[in-house]
Coordinates of N, CA and C in Angstrom, one line a residue:
M1 N 40.4 1.1 21.1 CA 39.7 0.6 19.7 C 38.7 -0.2 19.8
K2 N 39.0 -0.5 20.8 CA 37.3 -1.6 21.5 C 36.2 -1.0 21.2
K3 N 36.3 -0.3 21.8 CA 35.1 0.7 22.3 C 34.1 1.4 21.2
I4 N 35.2 1.9 20.5 CA 34.8 2.4 19.2 C 33.8 1.2 18.5
F5 N 34.6 0.2 18.7 CA 33.9 -0.9 17.6 C 32.4 -1.4 18.1
I6 N 32.4 -1.3 19.1 CA 30.7 -1.3 19.9 C 30.2 -0.7 19.4
F7 N 30.8 0.8 19.6 CA 30.0 1.5 19.9 C 29.2 1.4 18.4
L8 N 30.1 1.8 17.2 CA 29.5 2.0 16.1 C 28.5 0.6 15.3
I9 N 28.4 -0.4 16.1 CA 28.1 -1.9 15.8 C 26.7 -1.0 16.6
M10 N 26.2 -1.1 17.5 CA 25.3 -0.3 18.2 C 24.7 0.7 17.3
V11 N 25.5 2.0 17.0 CA 24.6 2.9 15.8 C 24.1 2.2 15.2
S12 N 24.8 1.3 14.9 CA 24.2 1.0 12.9 C 22.4 -0.4 13.4
F13 N 22.9 -0.9 14.5 CA 21.2 -1.7 15.1 C 20.2 -0.3 14.9
T14 N 21.2 0.2 16.1 CA 19.7 1.3 16.2 C 19.1 2.1 15.3
F15 N 20.1 2.5 14.2 CA 19.4 3.4 12.8 C 19.1 2.5 11.9
G16 N 19.5 1.2 11.8 CA 19.2 0.6 10.8 C 17.9 -0.6 10.8
C17 N 17.3 -0.1 11.7 CA 15.9 -1.2 12.2 C 15.2 -0.5 11.4
D18 N 13.9 -1.9 11.3 CA 12.5 -1.0 10.0 C 12.1 -0.9 11.3
T19 N 11.2 -0.1 11.5 CA 10.4 0.4 12.4 C 8.8 0.2 11.9
G20 N 8.6 -0.4 10.4 CA 7.3 -1.0 10.4 C 7.2 -0.2 9.7
R21 N 6.5 0.9 9.5 CA 5.8 2.3 9.1 C 6.4 2.5 7.4
I22 N 5.2 2.9 7.1 CA 4.7 2.9 5.6 C 5.1 4.2 5.5
N23 N 6.2 5.1 4.3 CA 6.9 5.7 3.8 C 5.4 5.9 2.9
N24 N 4.9 6.8 3.0 CA 3.9 7.7 1.8 C 4.5 9.1 1.5
N25 N 5.6 9.3 1.6 CA 5.9 10.4 0.8 C 5.5 11.2 -0.4
N26 N 4.5 11.1 -0.9 CA 4.0 11.6 -2.4 C 3.3 13.1 -2.0
P27 N 3.8 13.7 -3.0 CA 3.5 14.8 -3.0 C 2.1 15.3 -4.0
N28 N 1.9 14.2 -4.9 CA 0.4 13.8 -6.0 C -0.6 13.7 -5.6
I29 N -0.2 12.8 -4.1 CA -1.7 12.2 -3.1 C -2.1 12.6 -1.9
P30 N -2.8 13.8 -2.1 CA -3.3 14.3 -0.4 C -3.4 13.1 0.6
N31 N -3.8 13.1 1.5 CA -3.6 12.7 2.9 C -5.3 12.2 3.5
Y32 N -5.9 11.5 3.0 CA -6.8 11.1 3.7 C -7.0 10.4 4.5
T33 N -7.9 10.1 5.6 CA -8.4 9.1 6.5 C -9.1 8.1 5.9
V34 N -8.4 7.3 6.3 CA -8.5 6.0 5.9 C -9.1 4.7 7.5
N35 N -9.7 4.2 7.1 CA -10.7 3.4 8.4 C -10.8 2.4 8.1
L36 N -10.8 1.2 7.0 CA -12.0 0.8 5.9 C -11.8 -0.9 7.1
Q37 N -12.9 -2.0 7.1 CA -13.2 -2.4 7.9 C -13.9 -3.7 6.8
I38 N -13.2 -4.7 6.4 CA -13.6 -5.9 5.6 C -14.3 -7.1 6.5
N39 N -15.3 -7.7 6.1 CA -15.6 -8.8 6.9 C -15.6 -9.8 5.6
M40 N -14.6 -10.5 6.2 CA -13.9 -11.4 4.7 C -15.5 -12.8 4.8
N41 N -15.8 -12.6 5.7 CA -17.6 -14.0 5.6 C -18.1 -13.4 4.5
L42 N -18.6 -12.1 4.3 CA -19.4 -11.2 3.0 C -18.6 -11.2 2.3
N43 N -17.1 -11.1 2.2 CA -16.5 -10.9 1.1 C -15.4 -11.7 0.8
S44 N -15.9 -13.1 0.6 CA -15.4 -14.2 0.5 C -14.2 -14.8 -0.4
D45 N -14.5 -13.9 -1.8 CA -13.4 -13.9 -2.5 C -11.2 -13.3 -1.9
I46 N -11.9 -12.3 -0.9 CA -10.8 -11.9 -1.1 C -9.8 -13.0 -0.1
Q47 N -10.5 -14.0 0.0 CA -9.6 -14.9 0.9 C -8.6 -15.5 0.3
F48 N -8.7 -15.5 -1.4 CA -8.1 -16.2 -1.3 C -6.8 -15.3 -2.5
A49 N -5.3 -15.5 -2.5 CA -4.1 -15.4 -3.1 C -4.4 -15.0 -4.7
T50 N -4.2 -13.9 -5.4 CA -4.6 -12.6 -6.0 C -6.0 -12.2 -6.3
H51 N -6.7 -12.3 -5.5 CA -7.9 -11.4 -5.7 C -7.9 -10.4 -4.6
H52 N -8.7 -9.4 -5.1 CA -8.5 -8.4 -4.4 C -9.9 -7.8 -4.0
Y53 N -9.8 -6.8 -3.7 CA -11.3 -6.0 -2.5 C -11.2 -3.8 -3.2
V54 N -12.1 -3.8 -3.4 CA -11.8 -2.5 -4.1 C -13.4 -1.4 -3.4
D55 N -12.9 -0.6 -2.4 CA -13.6 0.9 -1.9 C -13.6 1.6 -2.4
Y56 N -14.5 2.1 -2.8 CA -13.9 3.3 -3.6 C -14.8 5.1 -2.5
S57 N -14.8 4.7 -1.4 CA -15.3 5.9 -0.2 C -14.3 5.5 0.6
Q58 N -13.1 5.4 0.2 CA -12.3 5.8 1.5 C -10.7 6.4 0.6
G59 N -9.6 6.7 1.5 CA -8.3 7.0 0.5 C -8.4 8.2 -0.1
A60 N -7.5 8.5 -1.2 CA -8.1 10.1 -2.0 C -9.0 9.6 -3.5
R61 N -8.3 8.2 -4.0 CA -9.2 7.8 -5.1 C -10.3 6.3 -4.7
G62 N -10.1 6.3 -3.7 CA -10.3 4.5 -3.5 C -9.2 3.5 -2.9
V63 N -9.7 2.6 -2.0 CA -8.6 1.9 -1.5 C -8.6 0.2 -2.4
V64 N -7.9 -0.1 -2.9 CA -7.6 -1.8 -3.1 C -6.5 -2.6 -2.3
V65 N -7.4 -3.5 -1.9 CA -6.8 -4.6 -0.5 C -6.4 -5.9 -1.4
F66 N -5.3 -6.9 -2.0 CA -5.1 -7.1 -2.8 C -4.4 -8.9 -1.5
N67 N -4.6 -9.4 -2.0 CA -4.0 -11.2 -1.5 C -2.7 -11.4 -1.9
T68 N -1.8 -11.2 -0.8 CA -0.4 -11.4 -2.4 C -0.3 -12.9 -1.8
G69 N -1.5 -13.6 -0.8 CA -0.8 -15.5 -1.0 C -0.3 -15.5 0.6
S70 N 0.7 -14.6 1.2 CA 1.1 -14.3 2.0 C 0.3 -13.6 3.3
G71 N -0.4 -13.0 2.4 CA -1.5 -11.4 3.5 C -1.8 -10.6 2.8
Y72 N -2.4 -9.7 3.1 CA -2.7 -8.2 2.2 C -1.8 -7.3 2.5
V73 N -2.2 -6.5 1.3 CA -1.3 -5.2 1.2 C -2.5 -4.3 0.6
A74 N -2.9 -3.2 1.0 CA -3.5 -2.1 0.7 C -3.3 -0.6 -0.1
Y75 N -3.7 -0.7 -0.9 CA -3.2 0.9 -2.1 C -4.4 1.6 -2.3
D76 N -3.8 2.9 -2.2 CA -4.6 3.9 -2.0 C -4.6 4.0 -4.3
L77 N -6.2 4.1 -4.7 CA -6.2 3.9 -6.4 C -5.6 5.2 -6.9
A78 N -5.7 6.1 -6.2 CA -5.0 7.7 -6.9 C -3.4 7.1 -7.8
C79 N -3.2 7.1 -9.1 CA -2.2 7.5 -9.6 C -1.1 8.0 -9.1
P80 N -0.2 7.4 -8.4 CA 1.1 8.1 -7.9 C 1.7 8.9 -8.3
N81 N 2.2 8.5 -9.6 CA 3.2 9.7 -10.6 C 2.7 11.0 -11.3
Q82 N 0.9 10.9 -11.0 CA 0.6 12.3 -11.9 C -0.2 12.9 -11.0
S83 N -0.1 14.2 -10.7 CA -1.1 15.5 -10.0 C -2.4 15.0 -9.7
F84 N -3.1 15.3 -8.6 CA -4.5 14.7 -8.4 C -5.0 15.6 -9.3
T85 N -4.8 16.6 -9.4 CA -6.1 17.6 -9.7 C -6.3 17.4 -10.9
T86 N -5.2 16.7 -12.0 CA -5.5 16.5 -13.8 C -5.3 15.1 -13.5
C87 N -5.3 14.7 -12.7 CA -5.6 12.5 -13.3 C -6.4 12.4 -11.9
T88 N -7.9 12.5 -12.3 CA -9.1 12.6 -11.7 C -9.9 11.0 -11.5
S89 N -9.5 10.2 -12.7 CA -9.7 8.8 -12.2 C -8.9 8.2 -11.8
P90 N -9.7 6.6 -11.0 CA -9.0 6.1 -10.5 C -8.5 4.8 -10.7
I91 N -7.4 3.9 -10.2 CA -6.4 3.2 -10.9 C -7.5 2.0 -11.7
N92 N -7.3 1.2 -12.8 CA -7.4 0.1 -12.9 C -7.5 -1.0 -12.5
I93 N -8.1 -1.9 -11.9 CA -7.7 -3.0 -11.7 C -8.6 -4.3 -12.5
P94 N -8.3 -5.4 -13.1 CA -9.2 -6.0 -13.9 C -9.2 -7.5 -13.4
V95 N -10.5 -7.6 -13.0 CA -10.5 -8.9 -12.4 C -9.8 -10.0 -12.7
G96 N -9.0 -10.2 -11.4 CA -8.2 -11.5 -12.0 C -6.6 -11.2 -12.1
S97 N -6.5 -10.2 -11.9 CA -5.6 -9.2 -12.5 C -5.0 -9.0 -11.2
I98 N -3.0 -9.3 -11.7 CA -2.4 -8.8 -10.3 C -1.5 -7.5 -10.4
S99 N -1.7 -6.8 -11.4 CA -1.1 -5.3 -12.2 C -2.2 -3.9 -12.0
A100 N -2.0 -3.1 -11.8 CA -2.7 -1.9 -11.6 C -2.7 -1.4 -12.6
T101 N -3.7 -0.5 -13.2 CA -3.1 0.5 -14.5 C -3.9 1.7 -14.7
C102 N -2.9 3.0 -14.7 CA -3.1 4.2 -14.3 C -3.7 4.6 -15.5
S103 N -4.7 5.0 -15.4 CA -5.1 5.4 -17.1 C -5.2 6.8 -17.6
C104 N -4.1 7.6 -16.6 CA -4.1 8.8 -17.1 C -3.1 8.6 -18.2
D105 N -2.0 7.8 -17.8 CA -0.1 7.7 -18.8 C -0.4 6.3 -19.1
N106 N -0.6 5.1 -18.5 CA -1.4 3.7 -18.7 C 0.0 3.1 -18.0
T107 N 0.6 3.9 -17.2 CA 1.2 3.2 -16.4 C 0.8 1.8 -15.0
V108 N 1.6 1.0 -15.3 CA 1.3 -0.5 -14.9 C 2.3 -0.7 -13.6
Y109 N 1.2 -1.2 -12.8 CA 2.2 -1.4 -11.1 C 2.0 -2.7 -10.5
N110 N 2.5 -3.5 -9.7 CA 2.8 -4.4 -9.3 C 2.1 -4.2 -8.1
L111 N 0.3 -5.4 -7.7 CA -0.4 -5.1 -6.7 C 1.2 -6.2 -5.5
F112 N 1.5 -7.2 -5.8 CA 2.4 -7.7 -4.6 C 3.7 -6.4 -4.2
T113 N 3.7 -5.5 -5.0 CA 5.0 -5.1 -4.6 C 4.6 -3.0 -4.6
G114 N 3.5 -2.7 -4.9 CA 2.7 -1.0 -5.5 C 4.0 -1.0 -6.6
Q115 N 4.8 -1.3 -7.0 CA 6.4 -0.8 -7.7 C 5.9 -0.4 -9.0
C116 N 6.8 0.2 -9.8 CA 6.3 0.0 -11.5 C 7.4 1.0 -11.9
A117 N 8.7 -0.2 -12.7 CA 10.2 -0.2 -12.5 C 10.1 1.4 -13.8
G118 N 11.0 2.4 -13.4 CA 10.9 3.6 -14.4 C 10.1 4.8 -13.3
Q119 N 9.1 4.6 -12.2 CA 8.6 5.6 -11.6 C 9.3 5.9 -10.7
P120 N 9.1 7.1 -9.8 CA 9.6 7.6 -9.0 C 9.1 7.3 -7.6
Y121 N 7.6 6.8 -7.6 CA 6.6 6.5 -6.5 C 6.1 5.6 -6.8
P122 N 6.1 4.9 -6.1 CA 5.5 3.5 -5.7 C 3.2 4.1 -5.9
L123 N 2.6 3.1 -5.6 CA 1.6 3.1 -5.2 C 1.9 3.3 -3.5
K124 N 0.5 4.0 -3.4 CA 0.1 5.0 -1.7 C 0.0 3.6 -0.8
Q125 N 0.6 3.6 0.3 CA 0.4 2.2 0.9 C 0.0 2.5 2.2
Y126 N -1.4 1.5 2.2 CA -2.0 1.7 4.1 C -1.5 0.5 4.8
H127 N -1.9 0.9 5.9 CA -1.4 -0.1 7.3 C -2.4 -1.3 7.1
V128 N -2.1 -3.0 7.2 CA -3.2 -3.8 7.0 C -3.4 -4.6 8.4
D129 N -4.1 -5.2 8.6 CA -3.8 -5.7 10.1 C -5.6 -7.3 9.6
A130 N -5.5 -7.9 9.7 CA -6.0 -9.5 9.8 C -6.2 -9.9 11.2
G131 N -7.6 -10.7 10.9 CA -7.8 -11.3 12.3 C -9.2 -11.4 12.5
G132 N -9.9 -12.4 13.2 CA -11.0 -12.6 13.3 C -12.1 -12.5 12.3
G133 N -11.9 -12.8 11.3 CA -12.5 -12.6 10.2 C -12.5 -11.1 9.7
Y134 N -12.0 -10.2 9.9 CA -12.1 -9.1 9.5 C -10.6 -8.7 8.8
I135 N -10.3 -7.9 8.0 CA -9.0 -7.1 7.6 C -9.4 -5.6 8.2
Y136 N -8.3 -5.4 8.3 CA -8.8 -3.8 9.3 C -7.7 -2.6 8.0
V137 N -8.4 -2.0 7.7 CA -6.8 -0.7 7.0 C -7.0 0.7 7.0
T138 N -6.0 0.8 7.7 CA -5.6 2.1 8.2 C -4.5 2.9 7.7
N139 N -4.4 4.3 8.3 CA -3.4 5.0 8.1 C -3.0 5.7 8.8

């Protein structure tokens, strides 16, 4: 009995650990290579909480990097709950806003989490590393 209990605990730890990977299983947004480098000395606003940086040359419809105050998150600007072929406008992020709005259906997403209540897919997220005066965004 003791061996079974120990085995169950070990299995739960093995399969319950977060791998640190971002789940982007969204059928609406195709996978494009993202390899973005932001020089924080040239784009100093991104160093402040709730500020963001947008690059339309990366990802499906562009990439936004948002400063959460405790780190950075990066999302694709394609509307995650709309067909990529019919919704061709990137998500809109007003200056100073902590939310992003899909212009095709007016769905509003929280930039801290990428989530929108009641929607099946969050914003497509990318991996972010920051250090040495640069922010690196990849997938």
